[in-house]
Amino acid sequence: MMRHYDVLVIGGGNAALCAAISARRSGASVLVLEAAPKFYRGGNTRHTRNMRCAHDTATEILTGPYTEAEFWDDLLRVTGGQTDEELARFMIHESKEILHWIVQQGVRWQPSLGGTLSLGRTNSFFLGGGRAMLNALYRTAEDLGVDVLYDAEVVDLDIQGGKFQSATVAYGGQRHQVHASSLVAAAGGFEANIAWLKQYWGDIAENFLIRGTPYNRGSVLKMLLDKGVQEIGDPTQCHAVAIDARAPKFDGGIITRLDCVVFGIVVNKNAERFYDEGEDIWPKRYAIWGRLVAAQPDQIAYIIFDGPSLELFMPSLYPPLKADSIGELADKLGLDPQALETTVATFNQAVRPGTFDHTILDDCRTEGLTPAKTHWAKRIGTAPFYAYPVRPGITFTYLGTRVNKEARMLMADGSPSANMFAAGEIMAGNVLGKGYAAGIGMTIGSVFGRIAGREAAKNARD
Amino acid sequence: MHATEALKEADRLMTVCNSCRYCEGLCAVFPAMEMRRAFSDGDLNYLANLCHSCGACYTDCQFSPPHEFNVNVPQTLAKVRNDSYKVYVWPRALAPLFERNGLAISLIAALSVGTFFFGLMAINDPAVMFGVQTGPGAFYRIMSHNAMAGVFGAAFFYAIAALIMGFRMFWRDIGETRETLTSGISVWQAMKDTMALRYLDGGGPGCFNEGERPNDRRRLYHHLTFYGFFLCLGATSTATLYHYLLGLEAPYPWYDLPVVLGTLGGIGLVIGPAGLMRAKFKRDPALRDENGRGMEMAFIVMLFLVSLTGLMLLVLRATPAMGTMLALHMGFVFGFFITMPYGKFVHGIYRFGALVRYAKERRALHEPTPSKAKALGIPGAKAGA
């Protein structure tokens, strides 16, 4: 382990493995240090399911073309322009090739089911999900002769004048020095580091649930920023959605999500509505409710709906709470029954007739109600009544290291590092200043991972 | 709510999986699950018998143990599947045979072998039993053709009757109707899926029998076993037709159809079970239902011994060992026939039924698959992370 490597990769997810594989294929000796135990290897890649890549024509798995221009428009819209355009356009261009490169690394796309094209136009889905994808990358990396260590946490980095010298690793109860010619940092963000989140959010961060891996504590990111790497992205921001409040503190993954806000109303612990539940179509509404709930007392809210809506959305992991009356439902939720009855009655009176269609911005709305429900407003009047408790679920953070098109880190003074590269969530903020669109995280990881590995190998040779 | 702990756990898992659906491209189980929102015992028994135990969903799952959600679909469905055989058995009184199946099958096999051997010794002159018999009718000097046909015909038809009764119980339990079985399209689809073992490939990469690295060996050995079995059945059937229609008496020359079919089938039925046995020993313990081990082993060993003794009988039929080999082979075949409805053999019957139902459901599903629904922006579709 302690021999000198050409390339040291810190992290073990999609970006790290793409970097390791591409560095190895470029002839470099590679060591991957994954801080998590083997089962939890791969950070949040375990919880992903698809990747967004540009392509000019329909394929066996994609129903139609998704041009670079359209991808750029989508990215511009979700980030509100908070993106490095040159880098983003470069990534989008590279994503075309990644669609095929990733298959050459053993990853399988989900074929269309039942012989019909069924997987959407923009995103390719991994057969068996993100962990299956990750397993394929590990098999390939091992076959190529990449060395991998689990439970190997990097606790210190020796960086002199923008040049990586060595890393200190806690492994097997001891500390080791690892020397390498190039470094690829692909160790994720800091969303699982509650203490760090509290710096920006205060004590309310204690009530956040972390959707992904408990191992993204941001220690590598912090070391790099402390040692002179330029930061990018808003440190105070994180991507949050409303998830089931009964979910585990960490690693609940995709299955704790709930998307039934549109079918009812959302109240806080005082049984008051606080935002327009009919404001926008999925997925935009999906991405705002985490932040909205974080701003409510005790960071908890309740989605209230009635019987006819129960089967209109994906089955949930935890069953909804159920009662024959609104008052009884309030009791079960620990809310003031009278307050909830008043809120529901007031809402029902404000609902105007319309034609309900939750796939479009329909004409079902309230009148004279604050806040209004501007679409999909239906009376909540048919027992049984249901509720899901929700809390903010943190997906990822935006703070990262600044990089250029070689995935090479830039130092605080703007100069490129001699031998340090970054890929994945640790540099996603370059492309994704805010917002999110499904599958972009994996695109960032694979594209910049592949480039970082190749460049790091080249760097080690020179 | 549910009859057993295994069914309760299967219900919990299907609820977890139904809120995830990452595995829908791997096999038939998950799409069939997606057609439901609640799971009765019958539903779970159907899903369990649809599962081929390829292990892909376990290796691919982000929530498999040690995760607190503790999702282990192959093992749980194996338990449910093995329990279901007991529920459907006919007559009900013989359900305990599934309890310690390995032991039961071994005892029955040993008993029938012993009975044939000592029975034939008792009725035959030692000079006949341990002498050299050749020419047409050589076997029937040991045991008359009519006696043979009577004994094996009865055993075989008893097995068929018991299997049919078991299947009826299964069909009723999962809530299926007679009409489904008369649908040529569904049955043909199920036959194709069975003959190719379509769902034993983990969605493409292969079976994850040994853990992280998939391969297709289990499918290969199962094919050898499956086709070997049917070739042997074909050999017996052609020999019967030769006897009654053409008046040709066994033994037949090595190049004649019954012998060719029997030899090829026998070879497949020796290599196949040996390979499946090896795969069992190498199987990741996490995927196994420990209580099903005896049953699986007994069935595999039984198939192996039936074909091995058959091949030895062919090789030694012109030597003094023929009488002994014939007794051994007939003993194992008889034991195999009468235990068919009370062991692992039934897995094929129920799985075929489950595949017929799945073929019907897939066709009836006019709405697009969840992922297609998402692509088209249809309500209730799933979302990616």
CSV table of C-alpha atoms in Angstrom, one decimal, chain A residues 152-352:
chain,number,residue,atom,x,y,z
A,152,ALA,CA,-9.3,4.1,4.5
A,153,GLU,CA,-9.9,7.7,5.6
A,154,VAL,CA,-7.7,10.5,4.5
A,155,VAL,CA,-7.0,12.6,7.5
A,156,ASP,CA,-4.4,15.0,6.2
A,157,LEU,CA,-2.9,16.3,2.9
A,158,ASP,CA,0.5,17.6,2.4
A,159,ILE,CA,0.3,20.3,-0.2
A,160,GLN,CA,3.2,22.7,-1.0
A,161,GLY,CA,2.6,25.7,-3.2
A,162,GLY,CA,-0.3,24.1,-5.0
A,163,LYS,CA,1.4,20.8,-5.5
A,164,PHE,CA,0.2,17.6,-3.8
A,165,GLN,CA,3.0,15.7,-2.0
A,166,SER,CA,1.4,13.0,0.1
A,167,ALA,CA,-1.7,12.0,2.0
A,168,THR,CA,-2.0,10.7,5.6
A,169,VAL,CA,-4.4,7.8,5.7
A,170,ALA,CA,-6.1,6.2,8.8
A,171,TYR,CA,-6.2,2.5,7.8
A,172,GLY,CA,-6.3,-0.6,9.9
A,173,GLY,CA,-5.9,1.3,13.1
A,174,GLN,CA,-2.7,3.0,11.9
A,175,ARG,CA,-1.6,6.1,10.1
A,176,HIS,CA,0.2,5.8,6.8
A,177,GLN,CA,1.8,8.2,4.3
A,178,VAL,CA,0.8,7.7,0.7
A,179,HIS,CA,2.9,9.4,-1.9
A,180,ALA,CA,1.7,9.9,-5.5
A,181,SER,CA,2.6,11.9,-8.5
A,182,SER,CA,-1.0,13.2,-9.0
A,183,LEU,CA,-4.1,13.5,-6.9
A,184,VAL,CA,-7.7,13.1,-7.9
A,185,ALA,CA,-10.1,14.4,-5.2
A,186,ALA,CA,-13.5,12.8,-5.7
A,187,ALA,CA,-14.7,12.5,-2.1
A,188,GLY,CA,-18.1,14.2,-2.3
A,189,GLY,CA,-19.6,17.1,-0.4
A,190,PHE,CA,-20.3,17.8,3.2
A,191,GLU,CA,-24.1,17.2,3.5
A,192,ALA,CA,-23.6,14.4,6.1
A,193,ASN,CA,-21.6,16.7,8.4
A,194,ILE,CA,-24.3,18.2,10.6
A,195,ALA,CA,-21.8,20.4,12.5
A,196,TRP,CA,-20.7,22.0,9.3
A,197,LEU,CA,-24.4,22.5,8.2
A,198,LYS,CA,-25.1,24.2,11.5
A,199,GLN,CA,-22.5,26.8,10.7
A,200,TYR,CA,-24.9,28.1,8.1
A,201,TRP,CA,-28.3,26.9,9.3
A,202,GLY,CA,-28.0,27.1,13.0
A,203,ASP,CA,-29.5,24.5,15.3
A,204,ILE,CA,-32.3,23.7,12.9
A,205,ALA,CA,-29.9,21.6,11.0
A,206,GLU,CA,-30.3,19.0,13.8
A,207,ASN,CA,-33.7,18.4,12.4
A,208,PHE,CA,-32.5,17.7,8.8
A,209,LEU,CA,-32.5,14.2,7.4
A,210,ILE,CA,-29.6,13.3,5.1
A,211,ARG,CA,-30.9,11.4,2.2
A,212,GLY,CA,-27.7,9.8,1.1
A,213,THR,CA,-24.5,8.3,2.5
A,214,PRO,CA,-23.4,9.1,6.1
A,215,TYR,CA,-19.8,9.2,4.8
A,216,ASN,CA,-19.9,12.5,2.9
A,217,ARG,CA,-18.5,14.6,5.7
A,218,GLY,CA,-16.5,17.0,3.5
A,219,SER,CA,-13.2,16.5,5.3
A,220,VAL,CA,-11.2,16.3,2.0
A,221,LEU,CA,-13.0,19.3,0.6
A,222,LYS,CA,-12.2,21.2,3.8
A,223,MET,CA,-8.5,20.3,3.7
A,224,LEU,CA,-8.2,21.4,0.1
A,225,LEU,CA,-9.9,24.8,0.8
A,226,ASP,CA,-7.8,25.3,3.9
A,227,LYS,CA,-4.6,24.6,1.8
A,228,GLY,CA,-5.2,27.2,-0.8
A,229,VAL,CA,-7.6,25.7,-3.4
A,230,GLN,CA,-10.1,28.2,-4.7
A,231,GLU,CA,-13.7,27.6,-3.6
A,232,ILE,CA,-16.7,27.7,-5.8
A,233,GLY,CA,-20.5,27.5,-5.1
A,234,ASP,CA,-22.6,29.0,-2.3
A,235,PRO,CA,-21.4,27.4,0.9
A,236,THR,CA,-24.7,28.2,2.6
A,237,GLN,CA,-26.8,26.3,0.1
A,238,CYS,CA,-27.8,22.7,-0.2
A,239,HIS,CA,-30.3,20.8,-2.2
A,240,ALA,CA,-33.2,19.8,0.0
A,241,VAL,CA,-36.5,18.1,-0.7
A,242,ALA,CA,-39.4,17.2,1.6
A,243,ILE,CA,-39.1,13.6,2.7
A,244,ASP,CA,-41.0,11.3,5.1
A,245,ALA,CA,-40.2,12.5,8.6
A,246,ARG,CA,-40.0,8.8,9.7
A,247,ALA,CA,-37.0,8.2,7.4
A,248,PRO,CA,-33.7,7.3,9.0
A,249,LYS,CA,-31.3,10.1,9.8
A,250,PHE,CA,-29.0,8.9,7.0
A,251,ASP,CA,-29.1,6.8,3.9
A,252,GLY,CA,-32.9,6.6,3.4
A,253,GLY,CA,-32.3,7.1,-0.3
A,254,ILE,CA,-34.9,7.6,-3.0
A,255,ILE,CA,-37.6,5.6,-1.2
A,256,THR,CA,-38.3,8.2,1.5
A,257,ARG,CA,-39.4,10.8,-1.0
A,258,LEU,CA,-43.1,11.9,-1.2
A,259,ASP,CA,-44.6,13.7,-4.1
A,260,CYS,CA,-48.2,14.2,-3.0
A,261,VAL,CA,-48.1,17.8,-2.1
A,262,VAL,CA,-50.3,18.6,-5.1
A,263,PHE,CA,-53.1,16.4,-3.9
A,264,GLY,CA,-53.8,18.2,-0.7
A,265,ILE,CA,-52.6,20.9,1.6
A,266,VAL,CA,-49.4,21.2,3.7
A,267,VAL,CA,-49.6,22.5,7.3
A,268,ASN,CA,-47.0,23.2,9.9
A,269,LYS,CA,-47.1,22.1,13.6
A,270,ASN,CA,-49.6,24.9,14.3
A,271,ALA,CA,-51.9,23.4,11.6
A,272,GLU,CA,-51.5,26.4,9.4
A,273,ARG,CA,-50.8,26.4,5.7
A,274,PHE,CA,-47.7,28.3,4.7
A,275,TYR,CA,-47.2,28.1,1.0
A,276,ASP,CA,-49.0,27.6,-2.3
A,277,GLU,CA,-49.1,23.8,-2.8
A,278,GLY,CA,-50.2,24.2,-6.4
A,279,GLU,CA,-47.4,26.6,-7.5
A,280,ASP,CA,-45.6,24.4,-10.0
A,281,ILE,CA,-45.3,21.2,-11.8
A,282,TRP,CA,-43.0,18.4,-10.7
A,283,PRO,CA,-39.9,18.3,-10.4
A,284,LYS,CA,-39.6,22.0,-9.6
A,285,ARG,CA,-42.1,21.7,-6.7
A,286,TYR,CA,-40.2,18.7,-5.5
A,287,ALA,CA,-37.1,20.8,-5.0
A,288,ILE,CA,-38.6,23.7,-3.1
A,289,TRP,CA,-40.4,22.0,-0.3
A,290,GLY,CA,-37.4,20.9,1.6
A,291,ARG,CA,-36.4,24.5,2.1
A,292,LEU,CA,-39.9,25.6,2.9
A,293,VAL,CA,-40.3,23.0,5.6
A,294,ALA,CA,-36.8,23.9,7.0
A,295,ALA,CA,-38.3,27.4,7.6
A,296,GLN,CA,-41.2,26.1,9.7
A,297,PRO,CA,-41.2,25.6,13.5
A,298,ASP,CA,-39.4,22.4,14.4
A,299,GLN,CA,-38.7,21.8,10.7
A,300,ILE,CA,-41.8,19.6,10.4
A,301,ALA,CA,-44.9,19.7,8.2
A,302,TYR,CA,-47.8,17.5,7.3
A,303,ILE,CA,-49.2,16.7,3.9
A,304,ILE,CA,-53.0,16.3,4.4
A,305,PHE,CA,-55.2,14.7,1.7
A,306,ASP,CA,-58.3,12.5,1.4
A,307,GLY,CA,-59.3,9.0,0.3
A,308,PRO,CA,-59.7,9.5,-3.5
A,309,SER,CA,-56.1,10.8,-3.9
A,310,LEU,CA,-54.4,7.9,-2.1
A,311,GLU,CA,-53.6,5.9,-5.2
A,312,LEU,CA,-52.7,8.8,-7.5
A,313,PHE,CA,-49.0,8.7,-6.6
A,314,MET,CA,-46.2,6.2,-6.2
A,315,PRO,CA,-46.7,3.8,-3.3
A,316,SER,CA,-44.8,5.1,-0.2
A,317,LEU,CA,-42.3,3.3,2.0
A,318,TYR,CA,-44.1,4.2,5.2
A,319,PRO,CA,-47.9,4.0,5.2
A,320,PRO,CA,-49.8,7.4,5.6
A,321,LEU,CA,-51.5,8.1,8.9
A,322,LYS,CA,-55.2,7.4,8.5
A,323,ALA,CA,-58.3,8.6,10.3
A,324,ASP,CA,-62.1,8.9,9.7
A,325,SER,CA,-62.2,12.6,10.5
A,326,ILE,CA,-59.9,15.6,10.3
A,327,GLY,CA,-60.1,16.0,14.1
A,328,GLU,CA,-59.0,12.4,14.7
A,329,LEU,CA,-56.2,12.8,12.1
A,330,ALA,CA,-55.0,15.9,14.0
A,331,ASP,CA,-55.0,13.9,17.2
A,332,LYS,CA,-52.8,11.2,15.6
A,333,LEU,CA,-50.4,13.9,14.3
A,334,GLY,CA,-50.3,15.7,17.7
A,335,LEU,CA,-51.9,18.8,16.2
A,336,ASP,CA,-54.6,20.9,17.6
A,337,PRO,CA,-57.8,19.3,16.2
A,338,GLN,CA,-59.8,22.5,16.1
A,339,ALA,CA,-57.0,24.4,14.3
A,340,LEU,CA,-56.7,21.7,11.7
A,341,GLU,CA,-60.5,21.5,11.2
A,342,THR,CA,-60.6,25.3,10.7
A,343,THR,CA,-57.7,25.2,8.2
A,344,VAL,CA,-59.3,22.4,6.2
A,345,ALA,CA,-62.7,24.0,6.3
A,346,THR,CA,-61.4,27.4,5.2
A,347,PHE,CA,-59.4,25.8,2.4
A,348,ASN,CA,-62.5,23.8,1.2
A,349,GLN,CA,-64.6,26.9,1.1
A,350,ALA,CA,-62.1,28.7,-1.0
A,351,VAL,CA,-61.8,25.9,-3.7
A,352,ARG,CA,-63.4,26.9,-7.0
